[in-house]
Structures are given as structure tokens and as C-alpha cells.
Short mmCIF file of C-alpha atoms in Angstrom, two decimals:
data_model
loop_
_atom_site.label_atom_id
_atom_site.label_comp_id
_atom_site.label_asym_id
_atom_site.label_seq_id
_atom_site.Cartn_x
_atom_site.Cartn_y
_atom_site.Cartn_z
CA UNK A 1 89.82 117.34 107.96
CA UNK A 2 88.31 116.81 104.45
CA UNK A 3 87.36 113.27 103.76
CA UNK A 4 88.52 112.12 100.16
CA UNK A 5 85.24 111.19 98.26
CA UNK A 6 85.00 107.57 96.02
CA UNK A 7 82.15 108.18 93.59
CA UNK A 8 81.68 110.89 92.13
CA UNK A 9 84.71 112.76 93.19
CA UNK A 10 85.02 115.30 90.09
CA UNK A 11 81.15 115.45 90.58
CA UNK A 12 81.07 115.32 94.26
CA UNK A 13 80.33 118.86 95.74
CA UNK A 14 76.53 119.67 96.19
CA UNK A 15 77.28 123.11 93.97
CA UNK A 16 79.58 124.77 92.04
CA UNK A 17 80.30 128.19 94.16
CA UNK A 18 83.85 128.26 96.21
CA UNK A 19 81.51 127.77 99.87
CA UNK A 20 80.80 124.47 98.18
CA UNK A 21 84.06 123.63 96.92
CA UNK A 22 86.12 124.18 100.38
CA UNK A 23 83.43 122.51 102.18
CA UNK A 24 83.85 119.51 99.86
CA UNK A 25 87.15 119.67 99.13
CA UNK A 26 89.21 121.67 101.62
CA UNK A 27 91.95 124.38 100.75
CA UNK A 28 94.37 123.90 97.65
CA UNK A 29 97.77 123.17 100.13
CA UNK A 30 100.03 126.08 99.13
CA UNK A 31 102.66 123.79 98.33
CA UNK A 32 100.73 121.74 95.35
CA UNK A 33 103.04 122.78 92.61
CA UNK A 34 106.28 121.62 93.96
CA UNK A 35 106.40 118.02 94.38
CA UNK A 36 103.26 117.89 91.36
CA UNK A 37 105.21 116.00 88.76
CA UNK A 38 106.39 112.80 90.87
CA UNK A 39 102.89 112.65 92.43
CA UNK A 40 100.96 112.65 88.88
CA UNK A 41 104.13 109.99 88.13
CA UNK A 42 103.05 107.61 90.67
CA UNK A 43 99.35 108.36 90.49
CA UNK A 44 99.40 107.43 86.72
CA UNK A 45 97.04 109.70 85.49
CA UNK A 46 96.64 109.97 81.55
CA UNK A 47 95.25 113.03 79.85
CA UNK A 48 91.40 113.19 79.68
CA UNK A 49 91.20 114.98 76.61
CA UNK A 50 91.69 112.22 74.43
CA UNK A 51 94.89 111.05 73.71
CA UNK A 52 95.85 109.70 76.84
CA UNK A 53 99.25 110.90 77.23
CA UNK A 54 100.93 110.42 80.70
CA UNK A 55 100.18 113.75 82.71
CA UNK A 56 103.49 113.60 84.35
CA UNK A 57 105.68 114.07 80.91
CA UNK A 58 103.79 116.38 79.42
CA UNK A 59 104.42 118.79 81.91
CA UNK A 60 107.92 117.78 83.35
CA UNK A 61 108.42 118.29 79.15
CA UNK A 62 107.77 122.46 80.12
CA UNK A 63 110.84 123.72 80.62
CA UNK A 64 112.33 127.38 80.04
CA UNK A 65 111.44 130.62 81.12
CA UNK A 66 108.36 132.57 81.16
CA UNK A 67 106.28 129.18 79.92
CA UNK A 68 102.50 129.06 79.34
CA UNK A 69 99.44 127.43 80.56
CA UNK A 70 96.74 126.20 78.88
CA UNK A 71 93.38 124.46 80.49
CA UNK A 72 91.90 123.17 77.18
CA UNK A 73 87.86 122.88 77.79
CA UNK A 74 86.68 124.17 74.16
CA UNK A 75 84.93 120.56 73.55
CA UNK A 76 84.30 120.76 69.57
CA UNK A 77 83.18 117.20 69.95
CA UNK A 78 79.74 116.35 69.09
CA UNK A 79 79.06 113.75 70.89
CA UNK A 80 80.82 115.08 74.25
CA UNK A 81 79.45 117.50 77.00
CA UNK A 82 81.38 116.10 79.83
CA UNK A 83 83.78 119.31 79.93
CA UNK A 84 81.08 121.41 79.82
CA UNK A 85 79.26 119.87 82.79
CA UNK A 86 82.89 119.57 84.85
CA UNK A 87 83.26 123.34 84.01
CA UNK A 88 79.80 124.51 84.94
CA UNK A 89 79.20 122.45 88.18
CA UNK A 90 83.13 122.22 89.57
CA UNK A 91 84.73 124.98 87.88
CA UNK A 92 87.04 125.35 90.94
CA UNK A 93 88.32 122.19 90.85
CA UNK A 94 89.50 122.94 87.66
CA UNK A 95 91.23 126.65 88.51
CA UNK A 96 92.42 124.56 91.18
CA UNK A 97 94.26 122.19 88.57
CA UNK A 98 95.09 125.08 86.57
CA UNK A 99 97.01 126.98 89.98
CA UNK A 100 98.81 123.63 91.04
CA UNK A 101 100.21 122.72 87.24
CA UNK A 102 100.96 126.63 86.66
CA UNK A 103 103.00 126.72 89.65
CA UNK A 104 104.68 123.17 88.99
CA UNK A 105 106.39 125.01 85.42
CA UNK A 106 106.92 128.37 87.26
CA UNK A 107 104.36 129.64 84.59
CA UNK A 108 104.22 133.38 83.63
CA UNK A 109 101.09 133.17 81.55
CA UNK A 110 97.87 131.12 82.42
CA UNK A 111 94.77 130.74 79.97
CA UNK A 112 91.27 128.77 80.37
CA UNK A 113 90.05 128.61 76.99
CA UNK A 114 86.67 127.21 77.04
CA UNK A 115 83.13 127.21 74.79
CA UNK A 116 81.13 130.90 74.89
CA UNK A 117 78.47 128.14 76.74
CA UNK A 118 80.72 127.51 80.25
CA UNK A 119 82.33 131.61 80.04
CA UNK A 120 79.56 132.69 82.56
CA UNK A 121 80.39 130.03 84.85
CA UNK A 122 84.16 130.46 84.62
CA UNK A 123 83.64 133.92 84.93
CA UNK A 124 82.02 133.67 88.05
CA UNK A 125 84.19 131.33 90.01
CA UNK A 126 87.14 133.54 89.04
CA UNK A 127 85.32 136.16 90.70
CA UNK A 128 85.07 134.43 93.79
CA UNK A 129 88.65 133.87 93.91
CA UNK A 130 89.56 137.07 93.42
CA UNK A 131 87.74 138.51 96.22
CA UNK A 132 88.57 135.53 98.52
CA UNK A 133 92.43 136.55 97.81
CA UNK A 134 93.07 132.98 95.23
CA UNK A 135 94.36 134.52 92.36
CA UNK A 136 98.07 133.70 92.56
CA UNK A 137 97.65 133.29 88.87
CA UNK A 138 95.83 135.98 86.65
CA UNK A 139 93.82 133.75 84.34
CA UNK A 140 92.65 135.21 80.77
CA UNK A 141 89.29 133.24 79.42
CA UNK A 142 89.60 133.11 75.67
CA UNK A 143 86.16 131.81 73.95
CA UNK A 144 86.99 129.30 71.96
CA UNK A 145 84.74 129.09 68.56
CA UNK A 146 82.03 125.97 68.18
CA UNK A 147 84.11 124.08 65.72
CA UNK A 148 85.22 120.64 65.60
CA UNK A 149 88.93 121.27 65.15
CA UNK A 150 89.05 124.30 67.43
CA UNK A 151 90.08 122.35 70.35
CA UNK A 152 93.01 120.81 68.70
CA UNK A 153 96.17 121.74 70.96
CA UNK A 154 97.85 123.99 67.63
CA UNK A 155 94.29 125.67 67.32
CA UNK A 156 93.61 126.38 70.90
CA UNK A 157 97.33 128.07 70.70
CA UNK A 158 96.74 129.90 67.16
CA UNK A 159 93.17 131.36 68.87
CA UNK A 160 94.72 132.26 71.62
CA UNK A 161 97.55 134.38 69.79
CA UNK A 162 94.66 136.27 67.95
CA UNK A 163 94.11 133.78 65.12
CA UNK A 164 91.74 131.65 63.93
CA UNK A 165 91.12 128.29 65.82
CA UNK A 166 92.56 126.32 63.41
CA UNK A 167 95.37 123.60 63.28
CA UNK A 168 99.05 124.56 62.75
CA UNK A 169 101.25 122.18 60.71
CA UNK A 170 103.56 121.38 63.58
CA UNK A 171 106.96 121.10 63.23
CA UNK A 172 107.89 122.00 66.81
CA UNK A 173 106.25 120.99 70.02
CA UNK A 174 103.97 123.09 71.60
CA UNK A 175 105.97 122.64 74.98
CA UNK A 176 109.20 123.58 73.20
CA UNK A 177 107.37 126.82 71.50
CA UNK A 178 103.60 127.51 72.00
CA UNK A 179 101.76 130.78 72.54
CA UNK A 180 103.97 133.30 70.83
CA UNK A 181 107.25 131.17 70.68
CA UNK A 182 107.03 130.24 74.92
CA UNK A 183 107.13 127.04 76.05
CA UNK A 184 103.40 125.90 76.57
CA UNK A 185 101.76 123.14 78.53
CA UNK A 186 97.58 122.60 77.23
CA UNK A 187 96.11 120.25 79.62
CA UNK A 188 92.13 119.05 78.93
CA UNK A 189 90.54 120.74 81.88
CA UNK A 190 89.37 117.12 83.31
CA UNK A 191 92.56 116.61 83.72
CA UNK A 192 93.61 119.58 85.37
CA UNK A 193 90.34 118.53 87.98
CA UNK A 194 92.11 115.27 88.76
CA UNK A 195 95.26 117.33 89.27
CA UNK A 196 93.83 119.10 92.02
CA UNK A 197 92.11 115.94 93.63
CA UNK A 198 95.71 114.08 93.67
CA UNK A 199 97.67 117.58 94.85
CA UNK A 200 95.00 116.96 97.79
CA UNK A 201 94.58 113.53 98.69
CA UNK A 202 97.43 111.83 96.72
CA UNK A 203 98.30 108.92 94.66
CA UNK A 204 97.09 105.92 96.79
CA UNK A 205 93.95 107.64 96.62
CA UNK A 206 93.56 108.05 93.08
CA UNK A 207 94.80 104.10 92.29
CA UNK A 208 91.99 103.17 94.89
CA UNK A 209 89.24 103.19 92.28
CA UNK A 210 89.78 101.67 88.00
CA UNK A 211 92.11 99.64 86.08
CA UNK A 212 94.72 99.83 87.78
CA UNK A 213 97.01 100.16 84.51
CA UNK A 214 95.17 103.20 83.93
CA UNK A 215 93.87 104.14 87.23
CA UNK A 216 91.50 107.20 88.70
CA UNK A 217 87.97 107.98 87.23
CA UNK A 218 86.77 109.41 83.68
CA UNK A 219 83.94 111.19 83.26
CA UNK A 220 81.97 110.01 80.29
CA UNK A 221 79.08 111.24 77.79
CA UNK A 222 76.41 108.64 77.46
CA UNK A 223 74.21 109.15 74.02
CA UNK A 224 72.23 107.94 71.14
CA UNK A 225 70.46 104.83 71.64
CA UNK A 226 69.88 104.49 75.46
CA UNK A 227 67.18 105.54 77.65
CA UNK A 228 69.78 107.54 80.18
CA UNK A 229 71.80 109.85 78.48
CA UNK A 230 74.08 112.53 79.93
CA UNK A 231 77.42 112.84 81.60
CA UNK A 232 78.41 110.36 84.55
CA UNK A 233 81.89 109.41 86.65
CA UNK A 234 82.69 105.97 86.16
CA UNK A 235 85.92 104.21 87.77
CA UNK A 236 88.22 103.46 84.11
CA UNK A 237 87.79 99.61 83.31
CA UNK A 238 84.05 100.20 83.91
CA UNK A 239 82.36 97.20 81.80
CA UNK A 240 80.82 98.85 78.55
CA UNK A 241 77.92 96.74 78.71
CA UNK A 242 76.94 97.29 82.48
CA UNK A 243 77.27 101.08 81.29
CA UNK A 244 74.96 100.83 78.78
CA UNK A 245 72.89 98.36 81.10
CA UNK A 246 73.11 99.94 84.35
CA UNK A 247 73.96 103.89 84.26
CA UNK A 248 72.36 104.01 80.05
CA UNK A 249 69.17 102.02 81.31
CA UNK A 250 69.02 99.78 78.19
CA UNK A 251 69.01 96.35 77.69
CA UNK A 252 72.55 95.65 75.46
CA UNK A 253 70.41 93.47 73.38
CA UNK A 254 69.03 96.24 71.60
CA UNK A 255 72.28 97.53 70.71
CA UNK A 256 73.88 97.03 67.25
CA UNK A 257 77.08 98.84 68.20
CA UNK A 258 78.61 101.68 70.27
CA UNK A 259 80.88 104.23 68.93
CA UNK A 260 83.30 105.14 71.32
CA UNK A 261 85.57 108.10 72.04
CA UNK A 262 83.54 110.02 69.82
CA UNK A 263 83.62 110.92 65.93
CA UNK A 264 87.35 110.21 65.90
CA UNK A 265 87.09 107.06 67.97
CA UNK A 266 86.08 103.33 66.97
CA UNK A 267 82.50 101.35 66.33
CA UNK A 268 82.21 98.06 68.38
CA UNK A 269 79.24 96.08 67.15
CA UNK A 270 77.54 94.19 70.57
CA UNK A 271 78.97 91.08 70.10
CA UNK A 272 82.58 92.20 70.28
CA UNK A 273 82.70 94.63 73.52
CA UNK A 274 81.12 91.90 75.92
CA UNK A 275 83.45 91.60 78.99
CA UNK A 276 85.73 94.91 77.69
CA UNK A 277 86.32 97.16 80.03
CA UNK A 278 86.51 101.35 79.38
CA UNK A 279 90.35 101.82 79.28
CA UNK A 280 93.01 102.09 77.16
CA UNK A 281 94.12 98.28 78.24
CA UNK A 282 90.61 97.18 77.88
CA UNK A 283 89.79 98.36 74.87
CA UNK A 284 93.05 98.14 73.07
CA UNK A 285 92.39 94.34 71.80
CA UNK A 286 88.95 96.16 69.88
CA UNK A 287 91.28 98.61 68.48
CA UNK A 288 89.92 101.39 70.17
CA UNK A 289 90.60 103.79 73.07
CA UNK A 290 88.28 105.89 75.74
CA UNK A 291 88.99 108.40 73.83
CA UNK A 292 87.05 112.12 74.83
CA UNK A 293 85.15 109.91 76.91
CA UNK A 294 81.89 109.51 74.72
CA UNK A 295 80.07 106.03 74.78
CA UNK A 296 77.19 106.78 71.46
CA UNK A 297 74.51 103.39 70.93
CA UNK A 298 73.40 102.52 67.49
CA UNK A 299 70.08 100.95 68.14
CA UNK A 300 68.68 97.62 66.17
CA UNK A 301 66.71 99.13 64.11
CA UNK A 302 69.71 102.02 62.67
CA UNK A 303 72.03 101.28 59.76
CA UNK A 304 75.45 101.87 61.11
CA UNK A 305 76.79 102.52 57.51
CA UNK A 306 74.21 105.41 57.02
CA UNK A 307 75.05 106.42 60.57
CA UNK A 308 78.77 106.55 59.65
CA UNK A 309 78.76 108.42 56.24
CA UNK A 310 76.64 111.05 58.72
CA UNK A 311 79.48 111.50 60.46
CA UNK A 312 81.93 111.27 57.74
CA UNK A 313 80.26 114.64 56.54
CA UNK A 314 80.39 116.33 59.68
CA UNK A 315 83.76 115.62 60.24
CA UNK A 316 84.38 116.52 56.31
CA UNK A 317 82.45 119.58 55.92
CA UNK A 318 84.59 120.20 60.00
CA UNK A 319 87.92 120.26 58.52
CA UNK A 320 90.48 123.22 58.29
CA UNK A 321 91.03 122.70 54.81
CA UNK A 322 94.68 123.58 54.69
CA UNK A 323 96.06 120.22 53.73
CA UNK A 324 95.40 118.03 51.00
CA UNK A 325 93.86 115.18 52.93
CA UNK A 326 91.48 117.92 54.50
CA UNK A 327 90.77 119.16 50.88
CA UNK A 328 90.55 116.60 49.40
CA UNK A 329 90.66 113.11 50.90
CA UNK A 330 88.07 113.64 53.56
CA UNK A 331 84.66 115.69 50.76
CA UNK A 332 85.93 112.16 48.50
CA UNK A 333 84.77 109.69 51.65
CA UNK A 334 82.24 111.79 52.39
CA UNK A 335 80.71 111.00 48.86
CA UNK A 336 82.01 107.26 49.06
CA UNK A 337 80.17 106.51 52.46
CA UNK A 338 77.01 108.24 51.35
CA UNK A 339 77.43 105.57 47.97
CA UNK A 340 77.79 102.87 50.44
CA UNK A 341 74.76 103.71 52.58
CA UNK A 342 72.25 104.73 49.88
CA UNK A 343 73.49 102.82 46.43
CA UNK A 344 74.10 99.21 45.55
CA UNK A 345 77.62 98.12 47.09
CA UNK A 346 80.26 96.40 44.93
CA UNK A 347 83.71 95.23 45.29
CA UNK A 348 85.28 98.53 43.75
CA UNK A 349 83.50 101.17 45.69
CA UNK A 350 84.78 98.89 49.26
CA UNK A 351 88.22 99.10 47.73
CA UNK A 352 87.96 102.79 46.68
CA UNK A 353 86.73 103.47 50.86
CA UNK A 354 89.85 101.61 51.93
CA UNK A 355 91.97 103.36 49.55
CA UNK A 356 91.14 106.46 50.04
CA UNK A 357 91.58 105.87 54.19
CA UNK A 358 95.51 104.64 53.64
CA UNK A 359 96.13 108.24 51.42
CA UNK A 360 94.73 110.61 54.39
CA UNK A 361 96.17 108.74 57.35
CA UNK A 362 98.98 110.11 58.39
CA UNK A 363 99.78 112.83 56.14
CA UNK A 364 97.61 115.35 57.69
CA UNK A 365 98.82 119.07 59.25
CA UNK A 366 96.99 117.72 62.19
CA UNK A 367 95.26 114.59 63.23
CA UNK A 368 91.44 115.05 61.69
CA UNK A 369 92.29 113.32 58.91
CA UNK A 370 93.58 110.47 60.82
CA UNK A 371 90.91 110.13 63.50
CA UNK A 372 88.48 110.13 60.44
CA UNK A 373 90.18 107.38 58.89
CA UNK A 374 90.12 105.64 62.17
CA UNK A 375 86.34 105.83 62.66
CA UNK A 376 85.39 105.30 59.16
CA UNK A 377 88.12 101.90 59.12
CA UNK A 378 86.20 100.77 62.19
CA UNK A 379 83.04 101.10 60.16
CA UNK A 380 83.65 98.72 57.98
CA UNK A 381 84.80 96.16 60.13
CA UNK A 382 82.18 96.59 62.96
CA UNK A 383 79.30 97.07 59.78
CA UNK A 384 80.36 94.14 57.71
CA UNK A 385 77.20 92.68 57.39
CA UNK A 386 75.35 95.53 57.01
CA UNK A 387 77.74 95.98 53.71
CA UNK A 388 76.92 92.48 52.72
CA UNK A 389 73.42 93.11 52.82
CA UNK A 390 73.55 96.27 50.91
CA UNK A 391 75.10 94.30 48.22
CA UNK A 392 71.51 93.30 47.61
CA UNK A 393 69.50 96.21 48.38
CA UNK A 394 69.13 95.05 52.03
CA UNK A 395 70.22 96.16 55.35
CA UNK A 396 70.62 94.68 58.55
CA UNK A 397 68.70 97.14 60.57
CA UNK A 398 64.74 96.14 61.73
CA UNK A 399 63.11 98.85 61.51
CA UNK A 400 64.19 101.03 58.09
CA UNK A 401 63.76 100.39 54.64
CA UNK A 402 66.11 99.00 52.81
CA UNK A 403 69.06 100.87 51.05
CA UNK A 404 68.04 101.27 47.56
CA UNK A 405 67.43 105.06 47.04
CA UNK A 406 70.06 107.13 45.19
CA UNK A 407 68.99 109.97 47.10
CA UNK A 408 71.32 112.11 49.65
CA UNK A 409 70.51 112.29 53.72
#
């Protein structure tokens, strides 16, 4: 009999052939799709991909006939590489996830869209499964595009119809009328890998390890200013500052801030996150949320408000442009945050920021312009000093010169 693993369990075969996998992990059980749902329920597993949603509705929400499944691994985040790694070294454990949730909605359809970078390992593992007689499902990879938005549930659905990976101005739910009008379930492909962990060892398992309001393990990206960076498994509730301490290798005191969940998450500057734990409980008293899993250090000697306006035209230049916060509220703070991080600060150019942040939020065709109003809102709270000190041609950070050049990064 297989013996459930603690730490790592996503992580926890030596390799990522289907040998490996079985050795590790035993046999699928047959049955895994039929009691799925009230398992998940009492497991209490939340989506991985970034919103958190309860696992358990989204799917019991799939109802109909000849529905569709989606694992969701195309990972336009910067900052994140944890789906990559999950696809590339456990790849079964996710086409596991994929069979069990495909078989819980009677599914007709099943797709693994994914980045061009983890097709050759996908590829591979379906391979093996189709010569060792696993394929109850046929699954098509689609590549999804290296985009920011392209991961987006509407785009993953658009590029999977033949269009471009772009958000869809919703008006229906995707589980009510996805991929060409059927009833679709898209599932982050972490999640789908805890799926087929719980359909084996079950929910007393899964609570045995995290907060236990938000139970199971995450898998997390670890980046920027720490001397261990990478992707690691961490039980949820996980201290932020032993992360960055024990697994990042860094003493916090050289920290400024973290940004976490990645460039549509929240910046926590050091003296705030002491004691937090990574969760949606923990961190929902900072106004922020695990997120895609990304924990990114802004070392002492970095200006966070150059650091954000960075990211503010990323995330700008990123955007589908079909809406009129994507055309024009996000390329307007894009120019603001760049005047705030390389011109004198006043009053009026603040006000302008926050003004311009209450306009895009909300009123999107899909959620970049909110998640950019989120991080760039968090900016100015967690950088408040720094915008003091720019007031006067100063900043906060040791080691750069101070912010008095007109001039564009």
C-alpha cells in the first residue's frame, strides 16, 4: 500500500515518468470521479490559480450535457513558475486531476492548455498513458501564448475555440456556456494535482498539514531579493518571514517589502507581515491574498515606487485593450507612477494616482484592470515614506540615488 507523503507531496516523486508516479503514488482508484465533489467539500481545497474559489462549487456548478474540461497551466505571470515546475516534474499528477474532475461532470471534452515551455513534458506523459491503457479521456494540449492575460479563464476558452487568448466581456459563466456554448469547468492545474492527492488519500489527509481554514499545501515562487529563489511546497499559513528567512535564505531585515501573489497581488512593507501567515485568513487583515502563489522581496537598498511604476508598465503595455480602462486608464498610471518615481511628488499628482485607480476598478471586461489597481493601491500605502521622501528629491532606499531625474526607466 502507498504511504501518503507530508512534505512535499505535489513535489514528492523522485521523477516525473508514470514508473515514478505509481511507485510514489499508487493507481488513480477507478472510482475517483464519483464521490469527487463531497470529498473536495470536506477537504476544503480552494483554487490554486489565484482566486481561491472553493474547488467543490466550481465544479458541482458543471452541469448539462456534453460539458468541458479545462486544466489551466498557461502561467502569464511574471513572477510565477510554480505551474511550470508542477507540470514538468509531476505532470501525472496533474492528468490524474484532470481524469478524476472530468469524470466527476461526465465530461465529453478535456483540454490541458499549458505554455509552449511544459508541451514536451505534457506530451510525453500522455504518451505513457496511452500505451499503459490510461487514456479514459482523450486530452487535446492547446499552447497557450506568453502573455499576461492569456491565462485568464475567458482567454484560455477564446484560444481554445481558435481565437486569440484574450479576455471575453463576460456576461455568462463559463460553467453555464464555455468552449463553444458547453458548459465548462477551467481548473489551475495545481489544483487539479491536489485533486488527485485527495481522490487518493482523502480529506483527513489533506487537513493534516496548513491553516486549517484554508487547509492542504501551496506551492509557491520565491523571487527578487533573497538568496534562494525558485519554487517550493509550503503547508498554507506558512509564516512569511520564516519563508523569506528559512526556505529564501535572507535575513528579513534586509527586506523593505514583499509583493505577494504576484503583479496583481499586494506590497507588504517588513514591518507589517511579521507574525502573518500565507493564507487567505492570514493575510486578509494586510489586505492581501496568496494569490498565484508568488512571494517577490524588495531589498533595502530598491525604491518600491520605481519598482511599482515597473510593473505598472508591464501590466499596461499587457493589457487586451478592448475596454476603456485597458485603453485608457491603465498607459495614464503607467505615466503617473513613472512621475512619482522619477519627478518631484506633490499633492495633485497622489490625488490624480488615486483617482485614476477608483475609474478602472471595477469596470473592466475582465479583471486586469482591477488587479492593477489593487497592486498599484497597495503601493502607496506600503511606499508611503518613500513618497514622502520624494517630495524632496529623496528616497528611502540605501543604496540608489535619489529621485530627481526626469528621465524614463
Amino acid at each position: 500500500m502507498t504511504t501518503a507523503p507530508q512534505l512535499p507531496r505535489l513535489l514528492a516523486a523522485p521523477g516525473p515518468g508514470l514508473a515514478e508516479h505509481h511507485l510514489q503514488f499508487g493507481a488513480l482508484p477507478d472510482a475517483a470521479g464519483q464521490d469527487l465533489i463531497p470529498l473536495l467539500e470536506q477537504a476544503g481545497l480552494s483554487g490554486r490559480g489565484g482566486a481561491g474559489f472553493p474547488t467543490a462549487r466550481k465544479i458541482a456548478a458543471i452541469t448539462g450535457p456534453k460539458s468541458v474540461v479545462v486544466g489551466n497551466g498557461a502561467e502569464g505571470e511574471p513572477l510565477s513558475r510554480k505551474d511550470a515546475v508542477l507540470l514538468t516534474q509531476a505532470p501525472h499528477l496533474v492528468l490524474d486531476g484532470l481524469d478524476a474532475a472530468a469524470a466527476a461532470v461526465e465530461a465529453d471534452t478535456v483540454y490541458l492548455y499549458v505554455h509552449s515551455a511544459a508541451v514536451p513534458a505534457v506530451t510525453r506523459a500522455l504518451d505513457e498513458r496511452r500505451a499503459a491503457g490510461l487514456d479514459r479521456y482523450r486530452v487535446a494540449v492547446v499552447e497557450a501564448p506568453d502573455r499576461f492575460v492569456a491565462g485568464e479563464e475567458s482567454a484560455a476558452v477564446r484560444r481554445i475555440e481558435g481565437g486569440p487568448a484574450l479576455p471575453r466581456d463576460r456576461t455568462v459563466l463559463t460553467a453555464i456556456s464555455g468552449v463553444r456554448g458547453r458548459p465548462t469547468l477551467v481548473n489551475n492545474v495545481e489544483t487539479l494535482a491536489h485533486i488527485a492527492l485527495i481522490a487518493r488519500f482523502g480529506p483527513r489527509w489533506f487537513r493534516s498539514v496548513g491553516d486549517q481554514a484554508d487547509p492542504g499545501s501551496l506551492l509557491i515562487t520565491l523571487s527578487g531579493a533573497l538568496n534562494n529563489t525558485g519554487v517550493i511546497e509550503v503547508p498554507t499559513g506558512a509564516l512569511l518571514t520564516s519563508l523569506i528567512e528559512r526556505n529564501g535564505g535572507t535575513d528579513p531585515r534586509t527586506v523593505r517589502a514583499i509583493l505577494v501573489g504576484g503583479y496583481h497581488g499586494s506590497w507588504i512593507p517588513a514591518k507589517a507581515f511579521e507574525g502573518s501567515g500565507l493564507s487567505r485568513a492570514g493575510l486578509k487583515a494586510l489586505g492581501a491574498s496568496p494569490g498565484a502563489g508568488v512571494i517577490h522581496a524588495l531589498g533595502v537598498g530598491e525604491c518600491g515606487l520605481a519598482r511599482t511604476a515597473e510593473i505598472a508598465s508591464y501590466l499596461a503595455e499587457q493589457s487586451a485593450r478592448q475596454c476603456g480602462p485597458c485603453r485608457n486608464g491603465l498607459p495614464r498610471l503607467e505615466q503617473l507612477l513613472n512621475d512619482l518615481a522619477y519627478t518631484r511628488v506633490s499633492d495633485s499628482l497622489v490625488k490624480e494616482i488615486r483617482r485614476i485607480v477608483r475609474l478602472v476598478e471595477g469596470r473592466g471586461s475582465c479583471r486586469h484592470p482591477d488587479g492593477t489597481a489593487r497592486m498599484i493601491r497597495s503601493a502607496l500605502g506600503a511606499f508611503a515614506t518613500d513618497v514622502e521622501h520624494h517630495r524632496h528629491r529623496r528616497c528611502e532606499a540605501t543604496s540608489v540615488s535619489p529621485a530627481v531625474s526626469t528621465a524614463r526607466p
